[in-house]
Short mmCIF file of C-alpha atoms in Angstrom, two decimals:
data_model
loop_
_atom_site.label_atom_id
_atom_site.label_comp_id
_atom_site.label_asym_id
_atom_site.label_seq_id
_atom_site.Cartn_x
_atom_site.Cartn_y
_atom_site.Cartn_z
CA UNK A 286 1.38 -7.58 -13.06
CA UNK A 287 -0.01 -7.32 -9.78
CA UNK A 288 2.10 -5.46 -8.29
CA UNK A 289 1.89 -2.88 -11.23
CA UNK A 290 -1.58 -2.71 -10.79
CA UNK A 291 -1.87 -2.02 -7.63
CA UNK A 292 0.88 0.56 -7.78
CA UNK A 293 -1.18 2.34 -10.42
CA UNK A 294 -4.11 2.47 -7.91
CA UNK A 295 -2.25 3.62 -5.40
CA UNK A 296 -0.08 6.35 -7.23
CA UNK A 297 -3.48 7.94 -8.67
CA UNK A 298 -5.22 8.36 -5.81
CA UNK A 299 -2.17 9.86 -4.07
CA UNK A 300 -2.57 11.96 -6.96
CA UNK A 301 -6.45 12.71 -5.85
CA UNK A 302 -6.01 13.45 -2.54
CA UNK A 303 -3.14 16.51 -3.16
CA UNK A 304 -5.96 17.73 -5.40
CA UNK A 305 -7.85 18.26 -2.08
CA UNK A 306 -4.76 19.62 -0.30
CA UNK A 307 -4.29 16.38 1.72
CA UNK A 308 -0.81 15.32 1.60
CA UNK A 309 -0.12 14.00 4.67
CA UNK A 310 -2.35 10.69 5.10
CA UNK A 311 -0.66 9.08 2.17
CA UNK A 312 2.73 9.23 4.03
CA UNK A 313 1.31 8.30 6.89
CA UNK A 314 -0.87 5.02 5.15
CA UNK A 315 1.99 4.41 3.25
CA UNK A 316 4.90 3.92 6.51
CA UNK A 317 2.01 1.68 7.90
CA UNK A 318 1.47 -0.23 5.12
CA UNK A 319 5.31 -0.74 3.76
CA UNK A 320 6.38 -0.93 7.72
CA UNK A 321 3.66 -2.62 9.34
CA UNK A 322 3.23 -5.36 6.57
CA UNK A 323 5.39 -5.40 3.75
CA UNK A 324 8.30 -5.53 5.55
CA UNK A 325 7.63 -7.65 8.25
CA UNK A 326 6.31 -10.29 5.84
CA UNK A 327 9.14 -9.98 3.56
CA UNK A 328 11.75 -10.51 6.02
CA UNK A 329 9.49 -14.24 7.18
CA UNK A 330 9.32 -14.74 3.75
CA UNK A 331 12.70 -14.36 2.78
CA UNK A 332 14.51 -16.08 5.68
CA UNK A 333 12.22 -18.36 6.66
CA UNK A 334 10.39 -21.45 5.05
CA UNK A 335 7.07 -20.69 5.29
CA UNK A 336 6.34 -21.38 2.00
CA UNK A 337 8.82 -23.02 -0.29
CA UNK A 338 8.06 -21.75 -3.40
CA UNK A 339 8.31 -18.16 -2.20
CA UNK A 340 11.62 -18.23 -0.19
CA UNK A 341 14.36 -15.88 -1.12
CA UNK A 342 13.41 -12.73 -2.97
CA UNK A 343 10.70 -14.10 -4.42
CA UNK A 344 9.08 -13.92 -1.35
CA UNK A 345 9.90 -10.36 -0.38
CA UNK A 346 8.58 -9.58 -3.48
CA UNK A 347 5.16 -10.77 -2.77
CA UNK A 348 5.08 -9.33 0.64
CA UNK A 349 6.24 -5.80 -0.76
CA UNK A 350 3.35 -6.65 -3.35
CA UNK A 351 0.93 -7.17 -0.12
CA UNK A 352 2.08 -4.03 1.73
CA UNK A 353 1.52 -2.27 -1.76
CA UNK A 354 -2.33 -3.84 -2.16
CA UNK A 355 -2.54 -2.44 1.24
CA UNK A 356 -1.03 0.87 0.85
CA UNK A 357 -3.00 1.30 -2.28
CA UNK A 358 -6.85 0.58 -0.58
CA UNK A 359 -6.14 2.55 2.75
CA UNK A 360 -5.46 5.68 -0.07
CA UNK A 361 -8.24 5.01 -2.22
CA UNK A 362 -10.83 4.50 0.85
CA UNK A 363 -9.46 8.10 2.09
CA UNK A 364 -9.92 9.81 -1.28
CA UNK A 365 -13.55 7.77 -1.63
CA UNK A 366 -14.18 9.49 1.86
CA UNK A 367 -12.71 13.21 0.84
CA UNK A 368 -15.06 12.90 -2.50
CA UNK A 369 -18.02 11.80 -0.62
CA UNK A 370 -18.12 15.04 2.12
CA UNK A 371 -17.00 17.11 -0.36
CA UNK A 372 -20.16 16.23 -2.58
CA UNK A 373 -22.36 16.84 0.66
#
């Protein structure tokens, strides 16, 4: 459910910020996001035992679920920031 959630998030305000023409910082947040943490923590996750109960791909699920919750808030602060100068 989480992971839907934040999906939702993220794939509306990717949907905001082509309103404004701006369709290259959601790539760019995204590659961070899905290469800087999702990945990284999935493949710990996976093949190590960090934590038991999320070895396998249970645990590159959740880590895919983080880089998502990340992905999703580095979007939505950018389209909170394009609404806020275009209001001023």
């Amino acid at each position: 459910a989480l992971f839907q959630i934040t999906d939702a998030l993220q794939a509306t305000s990717v949907c905001g910020l082509r309103a404004f023409k701006d369709t290259l910082s959601p790539v760019r947040y995204q590659m961070m996001a899905f290469w800087g943490v999702g990945f990284p923590m999935g493949y710990l996750l996976s093949t190590q035992n960090l934590l038991p109960s999320f070895s396998g791909p249970e645990g590159f699920l959740l880590a895919m679920t983080a880089g998502l919750l990340v992905a999703s808030r580095l979007i939505f602060l950018k389209l909170y920031s394009v609404i806020r100068a275009q209001s001023t």
